[in-house]
Amino acid sequence: KLFTIMRKGPKRTSAILAILAAVVIVPAAVLAWGPGRPTYTIEHPADHVTFNSITNNPNIGDERNFVGIRESGTNNLWTDNMNVQKDKEYTVRAYVHNNAASSLNESGVGIAKDVKARVNLPTTTAKSIQVDGMISSSNASPKDVWDQATFTNSKDFNLAYVAGSLKFENNAFGAAGTPISESVFTNTGALLGYNQLDGKIPGCFQYAGYLSFKVKPQFAPEANFEMSKQVR
């Protein structure tokens, strides 16, 4: 029936193609995180190892949206979209939470293994730069979860990593956190953990943590000309 309708006229064909495009494109644009996965709540955590899938986290809300940006040195809200300014630094943060029920830790079933973080921090110059964060675990389902946040400006810029700012903080490492390997910015990734970076994170809120680092936008220098006109 669809192809019969399309043959009847160009106006109907255009309308149908527009509808089909909306069906395909809109969900992909709306869902910056992935993959699609079962969700849980504080009251009803998961019965297996899975990351960032609780929808009513009192600290960050929906955990599937776990990568955020804010201006460094402020208490501003974390956001998915940041309009950068010259000479300012920004902190990128990724939340890491194994949603397995704490009752599963004693048997070992709830402990995530080989937990790694990976961050795609582009070196390109553009008016919009997307930073992607991924958390993976060999015994999690799904094995990988990801989310993104975007830096923008009306002028071209690039993002420079602020050396020494990369850390992972939780209840064991404290607010100061512990440094993690800069391999996090490669396909290899960097191991995380609870009281040591051994890739093991038990299930429950007390074992959750934050990976963070700082970046500084760099803009091309603007020419500053002075002109003097003399007339005889």
mmCIF file of C-alpha atoms in Angstrom, residues 5-229:
data_model
loop_
_atom_site.group_PDB
_atom_site.id
_atom_site.type_symbol
_atom_site.label_atom_id
_atom_site.label_comp_id
_atom_site.label_asym_id
_atom_site.label_seq_id
_atom_site.Cartn_x
_atom_site.Cartn_y
_atom_site.Cartn_z
ATOM 1 C CA ILE A 5 0.261 5.726 -2.450
ATOM 2 C CA MET A 6 3.718 6.996 -3.393
ATOM 3 C CA ARG A 7 2.964 6.491 -7.087
ATOM 4 C CA LYS A 8 -0.160 8.668 -6.914
ATOM 5 C CA GLY A 9 1.604 11.987 -6.627
ATOM 6 C CA PRO A 10 4.752 13.862 -5.656
ATOM 7 C CA LYS A 11 3.057 15.719 -2.784
ATOM 8 C CA ARG A 12 2.054 12.535 -1.024
ATOM 9 C CA THR A 13 5.467 11.036 -1.698
ATOM 10 C CA SER A 14 7.197 14.003 -0.082
ATOM 11 C CA ALA A 15 4.917 13.856 2.937
ATOM 12 C CA ILE A 16 5.500 10.123 3.408
ATOM 13 C CA LEU A 17 9.267 10.480 3.084
ATOM 14 C CA ALA A 18 9.202 13.270 5.663
ATOM 15 C CA ILE A 19 7.280 11.058 8.087
ATOM 16 C CA LEU A 20 9.675 8.152 7.553
ATOM 17 C CA ALA A 21 12.664 10.441 8.094
ATOM 18 C CA ALA A 22 11.163 11.667 11.350
ATOM 19 C CA VAL A 23 10.592 8.115 12.553
ATOM 20 C CA VAL A 24 14.217 7.167 11.846
ATOM 21 C CA ILE A 25 16.055 10.354 12.816
ATOM 22 C CA VAL A 26 14.259 11.756 15.852
ATOM 23 C CA PRO A 27 14.976 8.893 18.283
ATOM 24 C CA ALA A 28 18.679 8.882 17.368
ATOM 25 C CA ALA A 29 18.905 12.632 17.933
ATOM 26 C CA VAL A 30 17.042 12.526 21.251
ATOM 27 C CA LEU A 31 18.982 9.612 22.753
ATOM 28 C CA ALA A 32 22.552 10.834 23.227
ATOM 29 C CA TRP A 33 23.233 7.871 25.503
ATOM 30 C CA GLY A 34 23.288 4.172 24.726
ATOM 31 C CA PRO A 35 22.674 1.404 24.266
ATOM 32 C CA GLY A 36 18.962 0.983 24.940
ATOM 33 C CA ARG A 37 18.799 -1.196 28.065
ATOM 34 C CA PRO A 38 16.529 -2.279 30.931
ATOM 35 C CA THR A 39 16.237 0.348 33.679
ATOM 36 C CA TYR A 40 16.013 0.105 37.458
ATOM 37 C CA THR A 41 15.241 2.272 40.491
ATOM 38 C CA ILE A 42 16.720 2.849 43.935
ATOM 39 C CA GLU A 43 13.920 0.787 45.389
ATOM 40 C CA HIS A 44 14.432 -2.040 42.899
ATOM 41 C CA PRO A 45 18.109 -2.359 41.837
ATOM 42 C CA ALA A 46 19.366 -4.850 39.273
ATOM 43 C CA ASP A 47 19.748 -8.579 39.923
ATOM 44 C CA HIS A 48 22.998 -8.603 37.919
ATOM 45 C CA VAL A 49 25.941 -6.345 37.106
ATOM 46 C CA THR A 50 24.880 -3.408 34.943
ATOM 47 C CA PHE A 51 26.050 0.191 34.862
ATOM 48 C CA ASN A 52 24.268 3.546 34.950
ATOM 49 C CA SER A 53 20.717 2.289 34.438
ATOM 50 C CA ILE A 54 18.872 3.633 37.505
ATOM 51 C CA THR A 55 16.363 6.330 36.556
ATOM 52 C CA ASN A 56 15.726 8.025 39.929
ATOM 53 C CA ASN A 57 19.235 8.600 41.304
ATOM 54 C CA PRO A 58 18.889 11.449 43.870
ATOM 55 C CA ASN A 59 22.259 12.909 42.839
ATOM 56 C CA ILE A 60 22.135 12.908 39.038
ATOM 57 C CA GLY A 61 18.604 11.792 38.121
ATOM 58 C CA ASP A 62 18.564 9.398 35.157
ATOM 59 C CA GLU A 63 21.947 7.671 35.229
ATOM 60 C CA ARG A 64 21.876 6.959 31.511
ATOM 61 C CA ASN A 65 22.721 10.643 31.089
ATOM 62 C CA PHE A 66 26.007 10.291 32.995
ATOM 63 C CA VAL A 67 28.425 12.684 31.216
ATOM 64 C CA GLY A 68 28.209 16.376 32.093
ATOM 65 C CA ILE A 69 30.133 19.657 31.844
ATOM 66 C CA ARG A 70 30.409 22.730 34.060
ATOM 67 C CA GLU A 71 32.777 25.665 34.478
ATOM 68 C CA SER A 72 35.658 24.662 36.756
ATOM 69 C CA GLY A 73 35.704 26.220 40.206
ATOM 70 C CA THR A 74 31.931 26.777 40.281
ATOM 71 C CA ASN A 75 28.928 24.973 41.707
ATOM 72 C CA ASN A 76 26.937 25.411 38.510
ATOM 73 C CA LEU A 77 24.626 22.628 37.407
ATOM 74 C CA TRP A 78 26.135 19.955 35.187
ATOM 75 C CA THR A 79 24.945 20.277 31.610
ATOM 76 C CA ASP A 80 25.003 18.345 28.320
ATOM 77 C CA ASN A 81 25.720 21.497 26.292
ATOM 78 C CA MET A 82 28.246 24.182 27.191
ATOM 79 C CA ASN A 83 28.839 27.429 25.319
ATOM 80 C CA VAL A 84 32.538 27.966 26.047
ATOM 81 C CA GLN A 85 34.288 31.253 26.711
ATOM 82 C CA LYS A 86 37.869 32.329 26.164
ATOM 83 C CA ASP A 87 40.329 31.927 29.075
ATOM 84 C CA LYS A 88 37.985 29.704 31.102
ATOM 85 C CA GLU A 89 38.427 26.078 32.114
ATOM 86 C CA TYR A 90 35.711 23.444 32.159
ATOM 87 C CA THR A 91 35.350 20.150 33.991
ATOM 88 C CA VAL A 92 33.997 17.059 32.271
ATOM 89 C CA ARG A 93 32.515 14.475 34.645
ATOM 90 C CA ALA A 94 31.338 10.885 34.130
ATOM 91 C CA TYR A 95 29.340 9.025 36.781
ATOM 92 C CA VAL A 96 30.193 5.345 37.358
ATOM 93 C CA HIS A 97 27.676 3.162 39.239
ATOM 94 C CA ASN A 98 27.265 -0.601 39.303
ATOM 95 C CA ASN A 99 23.502 -1.021 39.789
ATOM 96 C CA ALA A 100 23.649 -4.595 41.135
ATOM 97 C CA ALA A 101 21.905 -5.017 44.505
ATOM 98 C CA SER A 102 24.315 -4.935 47.469
ATOM 99 C CA SER A 103 23.031 -8.356 48.598
ATOM 100 C CA LEU A 104 24.825 -9.885 45.586
ATOM 101 C CA ASN A 105 28.285 -8.700 46.653
ATOM 102 C CA GLU A 106 28.922 -11.344 49.290
ATOM 103 C CA SER A 107 28.614 -14.161 46.752
ATOM 104 C CA GLY A 108 30.629 -12.173 44.212
ATOM 105 C CA VAL A 109 27.793 -12.140 41.681
ATOM 106 C CA GLY A 110 27.294 -8.387 42.110
ATOM 107 C CA ILE A 111 30.945 -7.365 41.712
ATOM 108 C CA ALA A 112 31.799 -5.866 38.328
ATOM 109 C CA LYS A 113 35.076 -7.050 36.830
ATOM 110 C CA ASP A 114 37.570 -5.439 34.423
ATOM 111 C CA VAL A 115 35.814 -2.085 34.740
ATOM 112 C CA LYS A 116 37.321 0.442 32.347
ATOM 113 C CA ALA A 117 36.600 3.984 31.291
ATOM 114 C CA ARG A 118 37.232 5.425 27.856
ATOM 115 C CA VAL A 119 36.878 9.038 26.764
ATOM 116 C CA ASN A 120 36.860 10.362 23.229
ATOM 117 C CA LEU A 121 38.313 13.873 23.462
ATOM 118 C CA PRO A 122 38.621 15.149 19.871
ATOM 119 C CA THR A 123 41.615 17.238 18.831
ATOM 120 C CA THR A 124 39.714 18.810 15.953
ATOM 121 C CA THR A 125 38.953 22.506 15.543
ATOM 122 C CA ALA A 126 35.282 23.329 15.095
ATOM 123 C CA LYS A 127 32.340 25.352 16.396
ATOM 124 C CA SER A 128 30.908 22.243 18.098
ATOM 125 C CA ILE A 129 32.953 19.491 19.761
ATOM 126 C CA GLN A 130 31.361 16.369 21.230
ATOM 127 C CA VAL A 131 33.040 14.490 24.088
ATOM 128 C CA ASP A 132 32.033 10.845 24.556
ATOM 129 C CA GLY A 133 32.398 8.786 27.725
ATOM 130 C CA MET A 134 32.162 4.968 27.907
ATOM 131 C CA ILE A 135 32.113 2.571 30.871
ATOM 132 C CA SER A 136 32.752 -1.136 30.226
ATOM 133 C CA SER A 137 32.875 -4.325 32.291
ATOM 134 C CA SER A 138 33.504 -7.911 31.200
ATOM 135 C CA ASN A 139 30.626 -9.349 33.278
ATOM 136 C CA ALA A 140 28.124 -6.503 32.899
ATOM 137 C CA SER A 141 24.995 -6.566 30.774
ATOM 138 C CA PRO A 142 25.305 -4.651 28.558
ATOM 139 C CA LYS A 143 29.092 -4.760 28.552
ATOM 140 C CA ASP A 144 29.416 -1.111 27.443
ATOM 141 C CA VAL A 145 27.365 1.997 28.201
ATOM 142 C CA TRP A 146 28.063 5.449 26.818
ATOM 143 C CA ASP A 147 26.948 9.068 26.916
ATOM 144 C CA GLN A 148 28.086 12.383 25.484
ATOM 145 C CA ALA A 149 28.247 16.119 26.108
ATOM 146 C CA THR A 150 28.955 18.965 23.694
ATOM 147 C CA PHE A 151 31.025 22.167 23.758
ATOM 148 C CA THR A 152 29.982 24.977 21.402
ATOM 149 C CA ASN A 153 30.888 28.520 20.352
ATOM 150 C CA SER A 154 30.111 30.780 17.420
ATOM 151 C CA LYS A 155 33.836 30.761 16.570
ATOM 152 C CA ASP A 156 36.152 27.849 15.796
ATOM 153 C CA PHE A 157 38.031 26.431 18.787
ATOM 154 C CA ASN A 158 39.684 23.249 20.037
ATOM 155 C CA LEU A 159 39.847 21.635 23.471
ATOM 156 C CA ALA A 160 43.156 21.265 25.324
ATOM 157 C CA TYR A 161 43.356 18.744 28.171
ATOM 158 C CA VAL A 162 44.627 20.335 31.387
ATOM 159 C CA ALA A 163 47.560 18.141 32.399
ATOM 160 C CA GLY A 164 47.242 16.421 35.775
ATOM 161 C CA SER A 165 43.505 17.045 36.131
ATOM 162 C CA LEU A 166 42.370 13.473 35.391
ATOM 163 C CA LYS A 167 41.109 11.644 38.493
ATOM 164 C CA PHE A 168 38.608 9.140 39.889
ATOM 165 C CA GLU A 169 36.885 9.915 43.189
ATOM 166 C CA ASN A 170 34.625 7.789 45.407
ATOM 167 C CA ASN A 171 34.116 6.979 49.093
ATOM 168 C CA ALA A 172 37.443 5.132 49.263
ATOM 169 C CA PHE A 173 39.624 7.659 47.415
ATOM 170 C CA GLY A 174 37.836 10.709 48.815
ATOM 171 C CA ALA A 175 37.001 14.014 47.156
ATOM 172 C CA ALA A 176 40.653 14.526 46.148
ATOM 173 C CA GLY A 177 40.402 11.327 44.113
ATOM 174 C CA THR A 178 43.179 9.201 42.712
ATOM 175 C CA PRO A 179 44.974 9.822 39.399
ATOM 176 C CA ILE A 180 44.127 7.429 36.583
ATOM 177 C CA SER A 181 46.027 6.605 33.420
ATOM 178 C CA GLU A 182 45.763 8.933 30.437
ATOM 179 C CA SER A 183 45.207 5.777 28.400
ATOM 180 C CA VAL A 184 41.571 6.641 29.169
ATOM 181 C CA PHE A 185 41.805 8.890 26.091
ATOM 182 C CA THR A 186 42.690 5.911 23.871
ATOM 183 C CA ASN A 187 40.910 2.741 22.751
ATOM 184 C CA THR A 188 42.774 0.873 25.497
ATOM 185 C CA GLY A 189 40.952 2.765 28.234
ATOM 186 C CA ALA A 190 41.909 2.990 31.915
ATOM 187 C CA LEU A 191 41.062 0.628 34.762
ATOM 188 C CA LEU A 192 38.820 1.880 37.561
ATOM 189 C CA GLY A 193 38.031 0.300 40.919
ATOM 190 C CA TYR A 194 36.754 0.963 44.412
ATOM 191 C CA ASN A 195 39.698 1.002 46.869
ATOM 192 C CA GLN A 196 42.303 0.298 44.189
ATOM 193 C CA LEU A 197 42.364 0.520 40.409
ATOM 194 C CA ASP A 198 41.990 -3.212 39.891
ATOM 195 C CA GLY A 199 38.879 -3.155 37.694
ATOM 196 C CA LYS A 200 36.560 -4.388 40.493
ATOM 197 C CA ILE A 201 33.533 -2.351 41.621
ATOM 198 C CA PRO A 202 30.887 -3.878 43.911
ATOM 199 C CA GLY A 203 27.217 -3.098 43.467
ATOM 200 C CA CYS A 204 25.404 -0.349 45.415
ATOM 201 C CA PHE A 205 25.602 3.441 45.856
ATOM 202 C CA GLN A 206 28.448 3.391 48.352
ATOM 203 C CA TYR A 207 30.797 2.065 45.648
ATOM 204 C CA ALA A 208 29.843 4.588 42.937
ATOM 205 C CA GLY A 209 32.334 7.195 41.764
ATOM 206 C CA TYR A 210 33.095 10.073 39.419
ATOM 207 C CA LEU A 211 35.732 10.253 36.711
ATOM 208 C CA SER A 212 36.633 13.846 35.867
ATOM 209 C CA PHE A 213 39.144 15.994 33.996
ATOM 210 C CA LYS A 214 39.526 19.603 32.906
ATOM 211 C CA VAL A 215 39.779 21.138 29.453
ATOM 212 C CA LYS A 216 40.458 24.633 28.195
ATOM 213 C CA PRO A 217 39.080 25.962 24.900
ATOM 214 C CA GLN A 218 41.673 27.471 22.566
ATOM 215 C CA PHE A 219 40.730 30.080 19.994
ATOM 216 C CA ALA A 220 42.790 31.418 17.107
ATOM 217 C CA PRO A 221 44.323 34.805 17.975
ATOM 218 C CA GLU A 222 42.461 37.756 16.535
ATOM 219 C CA ALA A 223 44.401 40.267 14.468
ATOM 220 C CA ASN A 224 44.610 43.739 16.012
ATOM 221 C CA PHE A 225 45.367 46.334 13.337
ATOM 222 C CA GLU A 226 45.843 50.063 13.812
ATOM 223 C CA MET A 227 45.585 52.304 10.749
ATOM 224 C CA SER A 228 46.759 55.881 10.450
ATOM 225 C CA LYS A 229 45.768 57.968 7.446
#
